[in-house]
Amino acid sequence: MCGTGKLQTFSIKQCVLSAVLVAGLAGPTAALDRIDLFAVGASGALRTALANASLLAQAKRSGEVDPAALLAAARADYAQLLEALYGEGYFGPEISITIDGREAASIPAFAQPDRISVIRVLVRPGQRFTFSRTEAAPLAPGTQLPDTFRAGQIARTGVLIDTAAAAVEGWENAGFPKADVAGQDLSVRHNDAEMDSQIFVAPGPLLLFGSIYNPGTPYIRPRAINRIIGWPAGTLVTPDAQDQIAARLRRTGAFRSVALREADRPNPDGTLDHDLLMVEEAPRRFGLGAEVSTEEGLSLSAFWLHRNLTGGAERLRLDGEVSGIGGQTGGIDYDFSARLERPGTFFVDTDLFVELGYTRLDEPDFTSDVFEAGVGLKRIINDQLTLEGGLGFYSSDVTDATGAGSFRLVTLPGRLTWSTQDDALDATEGHFIDAEVMPFLGFADAGSGARITLDARTYRSFGSDGRFVLAARGQLGSIIGPDVSGVPADLRFFSGGGGTVRGQPYQSLGIDVGGTSTGGLSFAALSAELRARVGDQLGLVGFVDVGFVGETALPGEAGDIQAGAGLGLRYDTGLGPIRLDVAVPVTESPGSSLFFYVGIGQAF
């Protein structure tokens, strides 16, 4: 016994027996002195597994003293501990649970004691068993069973469960959705501490998609839902196909939950019907945002979203932003845009979009009024890859040091977005690429050519529990065709500020044209961050940013470089981190020597 008396607690190091799980704890009551748990000869991992499985151990941690509750926990613990032992490969254990010297299993439920003083749990695990023979049959072609299901491996019940699941999944992936485990034959030889295991699978019939029961929802028409899901009647029923159907509806954002339920029995013609179960999201949503920096001032943004505009799960989003408030970036900028998306247009996984936008820019080197309109298609290749293409019109009236100009462009923008990020606001693993090519035909003062941009990011965590994250970002830009005078100032490239080089003034780096600073025809930037989590909600960041703006379309030819570096603080709100960055210039700077940036989400 690890200790006697009331109100005593003994650690494992204080116990005489090294096999003690939790020893000598008594609650502050006269009704219970202590609960002792022993596992003779058990490893630390097994003792932990037993302590986690034991209801008495939970009662001990919670300070439970009620005799009825303790007796119920003791009687249930035989099965709880046995299951934990089987899970670790021990198939010949001995378990004794005594309440004041009486075996708990022998105490009738109607004769429970009024008072309990000492509960003692004693486990002798015995030998650990290994597999001697393993078989799962029949298997679908290409089925991969767990590597742990083979001779010589520890005979854990979890391995048997995983093996059975893998065997059934193999048939389901081959078009046999009613596959199931038909039975198993487990033979245990206690003298040799070995187990023979056979798992039998019933594949069931090969089935094709039949009919779907689609009642629609109160506000979304069944016809629209059918258009979005692209019901694959006559094709093989597989988990991937079922998941894709539900994913198409979830992707619209109009549904809180989507489930596809199989009929219990197939049809005589070899098809399987399904029920579509849906719950709508609230149709409207709005959001607010704010960012502030010493150079760029305060930016305020808001959006309003309607998830189901006309009963077809169409998304209408209105965005507005006012920036440069109190900043040193020329004046206040305004940006307003609207975008309407209709899912499942022309083809499944293809959204039609229409967008309009107006921007007023009051920048250090120019002012402009920009109107944009566009229509196009967005193709969802998979959950990671999206393609966009369309036709647009771009109108910009610019005034800068060289005078006033009117630029009219007919554009054919194409965009590729690929993301494997684990979290869009606070990524710790994965990659991100956003590439856009925009050929344009110019009128009025505009030339013709193409504008190309690339934003690539990568993230990798390391250290204990992914405490550290190394994040890197590369940006490229190029305008091919016209010279600088034939490109609207708002489409040229600048460097400096929160989106490019922290620690340098906003748009402080451009090119010199006739003694006037303006944006360049090429751009390149590199950023690196080392992020460290220092608590449940706090994090620290060190970063370096480098930017280049060139006079020609090829980045790296004629141009200038600037750099900045600094430290940051992150506070995790659960929805995304609040960001505070403090940066200083590394290369020569025309402005301040200290810059502050505050916003929501990581810098990239």
PDB file of C-alpha atoms in Angstrom, residues 362-503:
ATOM      1  CA  ASP A 362      -5.063  59.664 -53.717  1.00  0.00           C
ATOM      2  CA  GLU A 363      -1.464  58.451 -53.668  1.00  0.00           C
ATOM      3  CA  PRO A 364       1.794  60.338 -53.042  1.00  0.00           C
ATOM      4  CA  ASP A 365       2.637  60.438 -56.782  1.00  0.00           C
ATOM      5  CA  PHE A 366      -0.775  60.425 -58.486  1.00  0.00           C
ATOM      6  CA  THR A 367      -4.542  60.504 -58.139  1.00  0.00           C
ATOM      7  CA  SER A 368      -6.878  58.283 -60.130  1.00  0.00           C
ATOM      8  CA  ASP A 369     -10.492  57.317 -60.563  1.00  0.00           C
ATOM      9  CA  VAL A 370     -10.870  53.707 -61.661  1.00  0.00           C
ATOM     10  CA  PHE A 371     -13.990  51.920 -62.850  1.00  0.00           C
ATOM     11  CA  GLU A 372     -13.916  48.169 -63.535  1.00  0.00           C
ATOM     12  CA  ALA A 373     -16.459  45.707 -64.895  1.00  0.00           C
ATOM     13  CA  GLY A 374     -16.058  42.063 -65.706  1.00  0.00           C
ATOM     14  CA  VAL A 375     -17.810  38.777 -66.422  1.00  0.00           C
ATOM     15  CA  GLY A 376     -16.306  35.320 -66.392  1.00  0.00           C
ATOM     16  CA  LEU A 377     -16.273  31.729 -65.214  1.00  0.00           C
ATOM     17  CA  LYS A 378     -14.599  30.176 -62.187  1.00  0.00           C
ATOM     18  CA  ARG A 379     -13.743  26.499 -62.528  1.00  0.00           C
ATOM     19  CA  ILE A 380     -13.217  24.514 -59.330  1.00  0.00           C
ATOM     20  CA  ILE A 381     -10.823  21.717 -60.264  1.00  0.00           C
ATOM     21  CA  ASN A 382     -10.673  20.373 -56.699  1.00  0.00           C
ATOM     22  CA  ASP A 383     -10.558  21.670 -53.146  1.00  0.00           C
ATOM     23  CA  GLN A 384      -7.053  23.038 -53.743  1.00  0.00           C
ATOM     24  CA  LEU A 385      -7.067  24.335 -57.323  1.00  0.00           C
ATOM     25  CA  THR A 386      -9.314  26.998 -58.898  1.00  0.00           C
ATOM     26  CA  LEU A 387      -9.129  28.607 -62.350  1.00  0.00           C
ATOM     27  CA  GLU A 388     -10.799  31.841 -63.488  1.00  0.00           C
ATOM     28  CA  GLY A 389     -11.137  33.473 -66.864  1.00  0.00           C
ATOM     29  CA  GLY A 390     -13.239  36.252 -68.287  1.00  0.00           C
ATOM     30  CA  LEU A 391     -13.691  39.484 -70.175  1.00  0.00           C
ATOM     31  CA  GLY A 392     -13.305  42.879 -68.520  1.00  0.00           C
ATOM     32  CA  PHE A 393     -13.306  46.605 -69.048  1.00  0.00           C
ATOM     33  CA  TYR A 394     -10.931  48.902 -67.156  1.00  0.00           C
ATOM     34  CA  SER A 395     -11.216  52.708 -67.159  1.00  0.00           C
ATOM     35  CA  SER A 396      -8.728  54.926 -65.331  1.00  0.00           C
ATOM     36  CA  ASP A 397      -8.435  58.718 -65.281  1.00  0.00           C
ATOM     37  CA  VAL A 398      -5.068  59.651 -63.811  1.00  0.00           C
ATOM     38  CA  THR A 399      -3.404  62.885 -62.798  1.00  0.00           C
ATOM     39  CA  ASP A 400       0.282  62.858 -61.897  1.00  0.00           C
ATOM     40  CA  ALA A 401       3.368  65.030 -62.269  1.00  0.00           C
ATOM     41  CA  THR A 402       3.328  64.555 -66.037  1.00  0.00           C
ATOM     42  CA  GLY A 403      -0.271  65.755 -66.403  1.00  0.00           C
ATOM     43  CA  ALA A 404      -3.658  64.132 -66.849  1.00  0.00           C
ATOM     44  CA  GLY A 405      -4.357  60.970 -68.808  1.00  0.00           C
ATOM     45  CA  SER A 406      -7.317  58.760 -69.714  1.00  0.00           C
ATOM     46  CA  PHE A 407      -6.737  55.041 -70.044  1.00  0.00           C
ATOM     47  CA  ARG A 408      -9.289  52.556 -71.391  1.00  0.00           C
ATOM     48  CA  LEU A 409      -8.510  48.845 -71.462  1.00  0.00           C
ATOM     49  CA  VAL A 410     -10.366  45.782 -72.678  1.00  0.00           C
ATOM     50  CA  THR A 411      -8.942  42.901 -70.658  1.00  0.00           C
ATOM     51  CA  LEU A 412      -8.913  39.095 -70.799  1.00  0.00           C
ATOM     52  CA  PRO A 413      -7.872  38.200 -67.245  1.00  0.00           C
ATOM     53  CA  GLY A 414      -6.982  34.627 -66.291  1.00  0.00           C
ATOM     54  CA  ARG A 415      -6.205  33.487 -62.789  1.00  0.00           C
ATOM     55  CA  LEU A 416      -4.948  30.339 -61.056  1.00  0.00           C
ATOM     56  CA  THR A 417      -5.219  29.817 -57.303  1.00  0.00           C
ATOM     57  CA  TRP A 418      -3.714  26.771 -55.592  1.00  0.00           C
ATOM     58  CA  SER A 419      -3.707  26.351 -51.834  1.00  0.00           C
ATOM     59  CA  THR A 420      -2.811  23.566 -49.426  1.00  0.00           C
ATOM     60  CA  GLN A 421      -2.731  25.874 -46.394  1.00  0.00           C
ATOM     61  CA  ASP A 422      -4.097  24.397 -43.188  1.00  0.00           C
ATOM     62  CA  ASP A 423      -5.535  27.776 -42.167  1.00  0.00           C
ATOM     63  CA  ALA A 424      -6.021  30.767 -44.461  1.00  0.00           C
ATOM     64  CA  LEU A 425      -5.606  33.325 -41.635  1.00  0.00           C
ATOM     65  CA  ASP A 426      -2.859  31.585 -39.666  1.00  0.00           C
ATOM     66  CA  ALA A 427      -1.165  28.932 -41.787  1.00  0.00           C
ATOM     67  CA  THR A 428       1.387  26.620 -40.201  1.00  0.00           C
ATOM     68  CA  GLU A 429       1.751  24.076 -43.027  1.00  0.00           C
ATOM     69  CA  GLY A 430       1.203  24.019 -46.770  1.00  0.00           C
ATOM     70  CA  HIS A 431       1.668  26.182 -49.829  1.00  0.00           C
ATOM     71  CA  PHE A 432      -0.202  28.918 -51.668  1.00  0.00           C
ATOM     72  CA  ILE A 433       0.073  30.230 -55.239  1.00  0.00           C
ATOM     73  CA  ASP A 434      -1.972  33.000 -56.833  1.00  0.00           C
ATOM     74  CA  ALA A 435      -1.002  33.720 -60.433  1.00  0.00           C
ATOM     75  CA  GLU A 436      -2.760  36.146 -62.800  1.00  0.00           C
ATOM     76  CA  VAL A 437      -2.211  36.954 -66.460  1.00  0.00           C
ATOM     77  CA  MET A 438      -4.164  39.889 -67.880  1.00  0.00           C
ATOM     78  CA  PRO A 439      -3.714  40.630 -71.607  1.00  0.00           C
ATOM     79  CA  PHE A 440      -5.174  44.027 -72.470  1.00  0.00           C
ATOM     80  CA  LEU A 441      -6.041  46.073 -75.535  1.00  0.00           C
ATOM     81  CA  GLY A 442      -5.528  49.769 -74.895  1.00  0.00           C
ATOM     82  CA  PHE A 443      -7.480  52.813 -76.078  1.00  0.00           C
ATOM     83  CA  ALA A 444      -7.104  56.572 -75.540  1.00  0.00           C
ATOM     84  CA  ASP A 445      -3.764  57.067 -73.749  1.00  0.00           C
ATOM     85  CA  ALA A 446      -3.297  53.345 -72.984  1.00  0.00           C
ATOM     86  CA  GLY A 447      -1.019  50.942 -74.791  1.00  0.00           C
ATOM     87  CA  SER A 448      -1.606  47.239 -75.383  1.00  0.00           C
ATOM     88  CA  GLY A 449       0.164  44.328 -73.735  1.00  0.00           C
ATOM     89  CA  ALA A 450      -0.152  42.066 -70.711  1.00  0.00           C
ATOM     90  CA  ARG A 451       0.193  42.363 -66.952  1.00  0.00           C
ATOM     91  CA  ILE A 452       1.488  39.305 -65.073  1.00  0.00           C
ATOM     92  CA  THR A 453       1.588  38.831 -61.283  1.00  0.00           C
ATOM     93  CA  LEU A 454       2.572  35.942 -59.012  1.00  0.00           C
ATOM     94  CA  ASP A 455       2.193  35.552 -55.248  1.00  0.00           C
ATOM     95  CA  ALA A 456       3.719  32.350 -53.816  1.00  0.00           C
ATOM     96  CA  ARG A 457       3.868  31.377 -50.132  1.00  0.00           C
ATOM     97  CA  THR A 458       5.075  28.373 -48.172  1.00  0.00           C
ATOM     98  CA  TYR A 459       4.809  27.384 -44.514  1.00  0.00           C
ATOM     99  CA  ARG A 460       6.549  24.768 -42.412  1.00  0.00           C
ATOM    100  CA  SER A 461       6.214  24.072 -38.699  1.00  0.00           C
ATOM    101  CA  PHE A 462       8.872  22.436 -36.542  1.00  0.00           C
ATOM    102  CA  GLY A 463       9.810  21.967 -32.916  1.00  0.00           C
ATOM    103  CA  SER A 464       7.715  20.367 -30.197  1.00  0.00           C
ATOM    104  CA  ASP A 465       4.012  20.465 -31.082  1.00  0.00           C
ATOM    105  CA  GLY A 466       4.795  22.679 -34.107  1.00  0.00           C
ATOM    106  CA  ARG A 467       5.724  25.554 -31.833  1.00  0.00           C
ATOM    107  CA  PHE A 468       7.794  27.262 -34.535  1.00  0.00           C
ATOM    108  CA  VAL A 469       6.676  28.141 -38.056  1.00  0.00           C
ATOM    109  CA  LEU A 470       8.926  29.276 -40.887  1.00  0.00           C
ATOM    110  CA  ALA A 471       6.939  31.264 -43.466  1.00  0.00           C
ATOM    111  CA  ALA A 472       8.228  32.616 -46.766  1.00  0.00           C
ATOM    112  CA  ARG A 473       6.626  34.678 -49.512  1.00  0.00           C
ATOM    113  CA  GLY A 474       7.728  35.628 -53.008  1.00  0.00           C
ATOM    114  CA  GLN A 475       6.028  38.177 -55.282  1.00  0.00           C
ATOM    115  CA  LEU A 476       6.682  38.895 -58.946  1.00  0.00           C
ATOM    116  CA  GLY A 477       5.135  41.339 -61.393  1.00  0.00           C
ATOM    117  CA  SER A 478       5.709  42.349 -64.994  1.00  0.00           C
ATOM    118  CA  ILE A 479       4.005  44.552 -67.587  1.00  0.00           C
ATOM    119  CA  ILE A 480       4.851  43.507 -71.132  1.00  0.00           C
ATOM    120  CA  GLY A 481       4.254  45.671 -74.192  1.00  0.00           C
ATOM    121  CA  PRO A 482       3.759  49.407 -73.549  1.00  0.00           C
ATOM    122  CA  ASP A 483       6.205  51.811 -71.982  1.00  0.00           C
ATOM    123  CA  VAL A 484       5.442  53.431 -68.638  1.00  0.00           C
ATOM    124  CA  SER A 485       3.433  56.266 -70.180  1.00  0.00           C
ATOM    125  CA  GLY A 486       1.014  53.790 -71.742  1.00  0.00           C
ATOM    126  CA  VAL A 487       0.141  52.083 -68.445  1.00  0.00           C
ATOM    127  CA  PRO A 488      -2.286  53.571 -65.894  1.00  0.00           C
ATOM    128  CA  ALA A 489      -0.428  54.610 -62.756  1.00  0.00           C
ATOM    129  CA  ASP A 490      -2.648  52.354 -60.615  1.00  0.00           C
ATOM    130  CA  LEU A 491      -1.490  49.290 -62.599  1.00  0.00           C
ATOM    131  CA  ARG A 492       2.230  50.077 -62.283  1.00  0.00           C
ATOM    132  CA  PHE A 493       4.336  48.504 -59.533  1.00  0.00           C
ATOM    133  CA  PHE A 494       5.531  50.177 -56.318  1.00  0.00           C
ATOM    134  CA  SER A 495       7.285  48.856 -53.223  1.00  0.00           C
ATOM    135  CA  GLY A 496       7.097  49.861 -49.580  1.00  0.00           C
ATOM    136  CA  GLY A 497       4.469  49.477 -46.868  1.00  0.00           C
ATOM    137  CA  GLY A 498       2.559  46.688 -45.179  1.00  0.00           C
ATOM    138  CA  GLY A 499       1.869  44.582 -48.281  1.00  0.00           C
ATOM    139  CA  THR A 500       5.407  44.600 -49.664  1.00  0.00           C
ATOM    140  CA  VAL A 501       8.288  45.898 -47.493  1.00  0.00           C
ATOM    141  CA  ARG A 502       7.551  46.701 -43.874  1.00  0.00           C
ATOM    142  CA  GLY A 503       9.978  49.260 -42.468  1.00  0.00           C
TER     143      GLY A 503
END
